[in-house]
Amino acid sequence: GLLTLYALTNSPHLAAGVTLAAPIRPLSGPQSFQAWVLARVPILGRWVQNEGKDAIMDPEARKIHDSYPRFHTDSVIELNKLATKVRHNLDRIETPVLIIHSVGDTFVSVKNAYEIHGSLRSTGKDLFLVERSSHGLTRDYDKDRILEKCLEFVRKVLQSPE
């Protein structure tokens, strides 16, 4: 999702419409400070532990989906840099955008979806929230509802006169 937003800020007519699942925004507060310190003080370690969070709530789906046990601090910092750059240019995006997020996401706060949705210039933007899933939206409990919403969005974009 973040790379898609970045591409759209640089090439506004790249796509007729896009869907984003659990998009991120720049880190703030303790998360940002923790990544910053870990990257600059190698003796503390180069990894941020996952803290046992599951990306998928459905136990059957979780059996066939690997979750990241830890994240390298450099990758967290680079993602944060890109998210900051994108955040300052969201108002350039006029492409229809469907943002899908779970209120129960344990990795990326649902606040991100609200902030991104509110910052887009697009008049064809839609925010679709689910409640039974976590971060692995397309494999979790709400996957069928999400698929239906995506198909509805694609149909709407394809019927658009532009």
PDB file of C-alpha atoms in Angstrom:
ATOM      1  CA  GLY A   1       0.000   0.000   0.000  1.00  0.00           C
ATOM      2  CA  LEU A   2       2.737   2.463   0.903  1.00  0.00           C
ATOM      3  CA  LEU A   3       4.600   1.927  -2.373  1.00  0.00           C
ATOM      4  CA  THR A   4       1.335   2.320  -4.289  1.00  0.00           C
ATOM      5  CA  LEU A   5       0.683   5.645  -2.576  1.00  0.00           C
ATOM      6  CA  TYR A   6       4.246   6.736  -3.317  1.00  0.00           C
ATOM      7  CA  ALA A   7       3.831   5.842  -6.998  1.00  0.00           C
ATOM      8  CA  LEU A   8       0.552   7.780  -7.173  1.00  0.00           C
ATOM      9  CA  THR A   9       2.088  10.899  -5.622  1.00  0.00           C
ATOM     10  CA  ASN A  10       4.659  10.884  -8.443  1.00  0.00           C
ATOM     11  CA  SER A  11       2.465   9.642 -11.314  1.00  0.00           C
ATOM     12  CA  PRO A  12      -1.129  10.711 -10.614  1.00  0.00           C
ATOM     13  CA  HIS A  13      -2.590   8.896 -13.643  1.00  0.00           C
ATOM     14  CA  LEU A  14      -0.742   5.633 -13.069  1.00  0.00           C
ATOM     15  CA  ALA A  15      -3.914   3.679 -12.241  1.00  0.00           C
ATOM     16  CA  ALA A  16      -7.662   4.005 -12.682  1.00  0.00           C
ATOM     17  CA  GLY A  17      -8.108   3.060  -9.024  1.00  0.00           C
ATOM     18  CA  VAL A  18      -6.277   1.299  -6.190  1.00  0.00           C
ATOM     19  CA  THR A  19      -7.077  -0.683  -3.077  1.00  0.00           C
ATOM     20  CA  LEU A  20      -4.954  -0.451   0.059  1.00  0.00           C
ATOM     21  CA  ALA A  21      -5.014  -2.987   2.878  1.00  0.00           C
ATOM     22  CA  ALA A  22      -3.904  -1.700   6.284  1.00  0.00           C
ATOM     23  CA  PRO A  23      -1.697   1.136   4.997  1.00  0.00           C
ATOM     24  CA  ILE A  24       0.957   2.573   7.296  1.00  0.00           C
ATOM     25  CA  ARG A  25       1.825   6.156   8.135  1.00  0.00           C
ATOM     26  CA  PRO A  26       4.974   7.523   9.784  1.00  0.00           C
ATOM     27  CA  LEU A  27       5.770   6.182  13.233  1.00  0.00           C
ATOM     28  CA  SER A  28       5.274   8.508  16.128  1.00  0.00           C
ATOM     29  CA  GLY A  29       5.939   8.553  19.842  1.00  0.00           C
ATOM     30  CA  PRO A  30       7.656   5.591  21.517  1.00  0.00           C
ATOM     31  CA  GLN A  31       7.789   3.405  18.367  1.00  0.00           C
ATOM     32  CA  SER A  32       9.668   6.037  16.410  1.00  0.00           C
ATOM     33  CA  PHE A  33      12.065   6.753  19.255  1.00  0.00           C
ATOM     34  CA  GLN A  34      12.729   3.036  19.864  1.00  0.00           C
ATOM     35  CA  ALA A  35      13.638   2.405  16.206  1.00  0.00           C
ATOM     36  CA  TRP A  36      15.796   5.540  16.117  1.00  0.00           C
ATOM     37  CA  VAL A  37      17.764   4.529  19.237  1.00  0.00           C
ATOM     38  CA  LEU A  38      18.216   0.891  18.152  1.00  0.00           C
ATOM     39  CA  ALA A  39      19.562   1.963  14.767  1.00  0.00           C
ATOM     40  CA  ARG A  40      22.158   4.244  16.345  1.00  0.00           C
ATOM     41  CA  VAL A  41      23.258   2.108  19.288  1.00  0.00           C
ATOM     42  CA  PRO A  42      24.166  -1.296  17.765  1.00  0.00           C
ATOM     43  CA  ILE A  43      24.997  -2.861  21.113  1.00  0.00           C
ATOM     44  CA  LEU A  44      21.265  -2.733  21.934  1.00  0.00           C
ATOM     45  CA  GLY A  45      20.491  -4.925  18.939  1.00  0.00           C
ATOM     46  CA  ARG A  46      19.380  -4.443  15.361  1.00  0.00           C
ATOM     47  CA  TRP A  47      16.006  -6.117  15.705  1.00  0.00           C
ATOM     48  CA  VAL A  48      12.628  -5.092  17.090  1.00  0.00           C
ATOM     49  CA  GLN A  49      10.755  -8.093  18.474  1.00  0.00           C
ATOM     50  CA  ASN A  50       7.192  -8.757  17.351  1.00  0.00           C
ATOM     51  CA  GLU A  51       6.042  -9.223  20.968  1.00  0.00           C
ATOM     52  CA  GLY A  52       3.844 -12.222  20.116  1.00  0.00           C
ATOM     53  CA  LYS A  53       1.283 -10.318  18.048  1.00  0.00           C
ATOM     54  CA  ASP A  54      -0.577 -12.341  15.457  1.00  0.00           C
ATOM     55  CA  ALA A  55      -1.274 -10.866  12.032  1.00  0.00           C
ATOM     56  CA  ILE A  56      -4.236 -13.222  11.640  1.00  0.00           C
ATOM     57  CA  MET A  57      -6.985 -13.911  14.177  1.00  0.00           C
ATOM     58  CA  ASP A  58      -8.437 -17.010  12.472  1.00  0.00           C
ATOM     59  CA  PRO A  59      -6.511 -19.985  13.958  1.00  0.00           C
ATOM     60  CA  GLU A  60      -7.027 -22.126  10.831  1.00  0.00           C
ATOM     61  CA  ALA A  61      -5.663 -19.406   8.532  1.00  0.00           C
ATOM     62  CA  ARG A  62      -2.802 -18.753  10.972  1.00  0.00           C
ATOM     63  CA  LYS A  63      -1.575 -22.345  10.507  1.00  0.00           C
ATOM     64  CA  ILE A  64      -0.675 -21.637   6.875  1.00  0.00           C
ATOM     65  CA  HIS A  65       0.558 -18.069   7.287  1.00  0.00           C
ATOM     66  CA  ASP A  66       3.969 -17.166   8.676  1.00  0.00           C
ATOM     67  CA  SER A  67       4.149 -14.121  10.905  1.00  0.00           C
ATOM     68  CA  TYR A  68       7.296 -12.072  11.329  1.00  0.00           C
ATOM     69  CA  PRO A  69       8.918 -12.830  14.708  1.00  0.00           C
ATOM     70  CA  ARG A  70      11.008  -9.646  14.509  1.00  0.00           C
ATOM     71  CA  PHE A  71      11.759  -6.657  12.286  1.00  0.00           C
ATOM     72  CA  HIS A  72      15.174  -5.246  11.396  1.00  0.00           C
ATOM     73  CA  THR A  73      15.517  -1.667  12.653  1.00  0.00           C
ATOM     74  CA  ASP A  74      16.920  -0.446   9.326  1.00  0.00           C
ATOM     75  CA  SER A  75      13.803  -1.622   7.500  1.00  0.00           C
ATOM     76  CA  VAL A  76      11.556   0.069  10.068  1.00  0.00           C
ATOM     77  CA  ILE A  77      13.478   3.335   9.667  1.00  0.00           C
ATOM     78  CA  GLU A  78      13.398   3.174   5.841  1.00  0.00           C
ATOM     79  CA  LEU A  79       9.658   2.466   5.873  1.00  0.00           C
ATOM     80  CA  ASN A  80       9.203   5.420   8.196  1.00  0.00           C
ATOM     81  CA  LYS A  81      11.162   7.702   5.830  1.00  0.00           C
ATOM     82  CA  LEU A  82       9.018   6.632   2.882  1.00  0.00           C
ATOM     83  CA  ALA A  83       5.817   6.998   4.923  1.00  0.00           C
ATOM     84  CA  THR A  84       6.842  10.540   5.888  1.00  0.00           C
ATOM     85  CA  LYS A  85       7.507  11.464   2.256  1.00  0.00           C
ATOM     86  CA  VAL A  86       4.154   9.998   1.180  1.00  0.00           C
ATOM     87  CA  ARG A  87       2.267  11.665   4.027  1.00  0.00           C
ATOM     88  CA  HIS A  88       3.319  15.118   2.843  1.00  0.00           C
ATOM     89  CA  ASN A  89       2.058  14.409  -0.693  1.00  0.00           C
ATOM     90  CA  LEU A  90      -1.223  12.556  -0.137  1.00  0.00           C
ATOM     91  CA  ASP A  91      -3.177  15.608  -1.270  1.00  0.00           C
ATOM     92  CA  ARG A  92      -1.769  15.078  -4.790  1.00  0.00           C
ATOM     93  CA  ILE A  93      -3.657  11.797  -5.196  1.00  0.00           C
ATOM     94  CA  GLU A  94      -6.875  12.148  -7.181  1.00  0.00           C
ATOM     95  CA  THR A  95      -7.169   8.466  -8.184  1.00  0.00           C
ATOM     96  CA  PRO A  96     -10.095   6.551  -6.632  1.00  0.00           C
ATOM     97  CA  VAL A  97      -8.807   4.711  -3.562  1.00  0.00           C
ATOM     98  CA  LEU A  98     -10.372   1.997  -1.441  1.00  0.00           C
ATOM     99  CA  ILE A  99      -8.741   1.767   1.992  1.00  0.00           C
ATOM    100  CA  ILE A 100      -9.428  -1.435   3.916  1.00  0.00           C
ATOM    101  CA  HIS A 101      -8.449  -1.723   7.551  1.00  0.00           C
ATOM    102  CA  SER A 102      -9.385  -3.668  10.643  1.00  0.00           C
ATOM    103  CA  VAL A 103     -10.255  -1.950  13.880  1.00  0.00           C
ATOM    104  CA  GLY A 104      -8.538  -4.933  15.537  1.00  0.00           C
ATOM    105  CA  ASP A 105      -5.241  -4.653  13.622  1.00  0.00           C
ATOM    106  CA  THR A 106      -2.448  -5.380  16.127  1.00  0.00           C
ATOM    107  CA  PHE A 107       0.363  -4.186  13.814  1.00  0.00           C
ATOM    108  CA  VAL A 108      -0.878  -0.981  12.185  1.00  0.00           C
ATOM    109  CA  SER A 109      -3.304   1.338  13.947  1.00  0.00           C
ATOM    110  CA  VAL A 110      -6.653   1.985  12.285  1.00  0.00           C
ATOM    111  CA  LYS A 111      -5.858   5.685  12.849  1.00  0.00           C
ATOM    112  CA  ASN A 112      -3.584   5.375   9.808  1.00  0.00           C
ATOM    113  CA  ALA A 113      -6.552   4.559   7.585  1.00  0.00           C
ATOM    114  CA  TYR A 114      -8.493   7.566   8.857  1.00  0.00           C
ATOM    115  CA  GLU A 115      -5.518   9.906   8.392  1.00  0.00           C
ATOM    116  CA  ILE A 116      -4.750   8.692   4.880  1.00  0.00           C
ATOM    117  CA  HIS A 117      -8.419   8.782   3.859  1.00  0.00           C
ATOM    118  CA  GLY A 118      -8.782  12.328   5.178  1.00  0.00           C
ATOM    119  CA  SER A 119      -5.644  13.529   3.369  1.00  0.00           C
ATOM    120  CA  LEU A 120      -6.439  12.217  -0.114  1.00  0.00           C
ATOM    121  CA  ARG A 121      -7.725  14.704  -2.683  1.00  0.00           C
ATOM    122  CA  SER A 122      -9.663  11.985  -4.492  1.00  0.00           C
ATOM    123  CA  THR A 123     -13.427  12.331  -4.585  1.00  0.00           C
ATOM    124  CA  GLY A 124     -13.627   8.587  -5.229  1.00  0.00           C
ATOM    125  CA  LYS A 125     -12.151   7.517  -1.919  1.00  0.00           C
ATOM    126  CA  ASP A 126     -13.754   4.965   0.356  1.00  0.00           C
ATOM    127  CA  LEU A 127     -12.848   3.649   3.805  1.00  0.00           C
ATOM    128  CA  PHE A 128     -13.986   0.095   4.573  1.00  0.00           C
ATOM    129  CA  LEU A 129     -13.486  -1.121   8.142  1.00  0.00           C
ATOM    130  CA  VAL A 130     -13.777  -4.709   9.333  1.00  0.00           C
ATOM    131  CA  GLU A 131     -13.876  -5.920  12.910  1.00  0.00           C
ATOM    132  CA  ARG A 132     -13.049  -9.627  13.086  1.00  0.00           C
ATOM    133  CA  SER A 133      -9.599  -9.590  11.468  1.00  0.00           C
ATOM    134  CA  SER A 134      -6.138  -8.312  12.295  1.00  0.00           C
ATOM    135  CA  HIS A 135      -3.373  -7.206   9.896  1.00  0.00           C
ATOM    136  CA  GLY A 136      -3.536 -10.188   7.516  1.00  0.00           C
ATOM    137  CA  LEU A 137      -6.849  -8.981   6.151  1.00  0.00           C
ATOM    138  CA  THR A 138      -7.099 -11.059   2.988  1.00  0.00           C
ATOM    139  CA  ARG A 139      -6.524 -14.334   4.857  1.00  0.00           C
ATOM    140  CA  ASP A 140      -8.489 -13.631   8.007  1.00  0.00           C
ATOM    141  CA  TYR A 141     -12.123 -13.913   9.105  1.00  0.00           C
ATOM    142  CA  ASP A 142     -13.325 -10.958   6.990  1.00  0.00           C
ATOM    143  CA  LYS A 143     -11.696 -12.093   3.720  1.00  0.00           C
ATOM    144  CA  ASP A 144     -15.019 -12.764   1.955  1.00  0.00           C
ATOM    145  CA  ARG A 145     -16.457  -9.361   2.883  1.00  0.00           C
ATOM    146  CA  ILE A 146     -13.201  -7.729   1.753  1.00  0.00           C
ATOM    147  CA  LEU A 147     -13.262  -9.547  -1.581  1.00  0.00           C
ATOM    148  CA  GLU A 148     -16.870  -8.422  -2.155  1.00  0.00           C
ATOM    149  CA  LYS A 149     -15.979  -4.816  -1.333  1.00  0.00           C
ATOM    150  CA  CYS A 150     -12.960  -4.908  -3.677  1.00  0.00           C
ATOM    151  CA  LEU A 151     -15.082  -6.284  -6.520  1.00  0.00           C
ATOM    152  CA  GLU A 152     -17.698  -3.588  -5.901  1.00  0.00           C
ATOM    153  CA  PHE A 153     -14.958  -0.936  -5.993  1.00  0.00           C
ATOM    154  CA  VAL A 154     -13.470  -2.289  -9.237  1.00  0.00           C
ATOM    155  CA  ARG A 155     -16.917  -2.340 -10.881  1.00  0.00           C
ATOM    156  CA  LYS A 156     -17.489   1.256  -9.832  1.00  0.00           C
ATOM    157  CA  VAL A 157     -14.087   2.374 -11.152  1.00  0.00           C
ATOM    158  CA  LEU A 158     -14.625   0.557 -14.456  1.00  0.00           C
ATOM    159  CA  GLN A 159     -18.025   2.238 -14.898  1.00  0.00           C
ATOM    160  CA  SER A 160     -16.555   5.676 -14.237  1.00  0.00           C
ATOM    161  CA  PRO A 161     -16.550   7.903 -17.372  1.00  0.00           C
ATOM    162  CA  GLU A 162     -12.877   8.909 -16.894  1.00  0.00           C
TER     163      GLU A 162
END
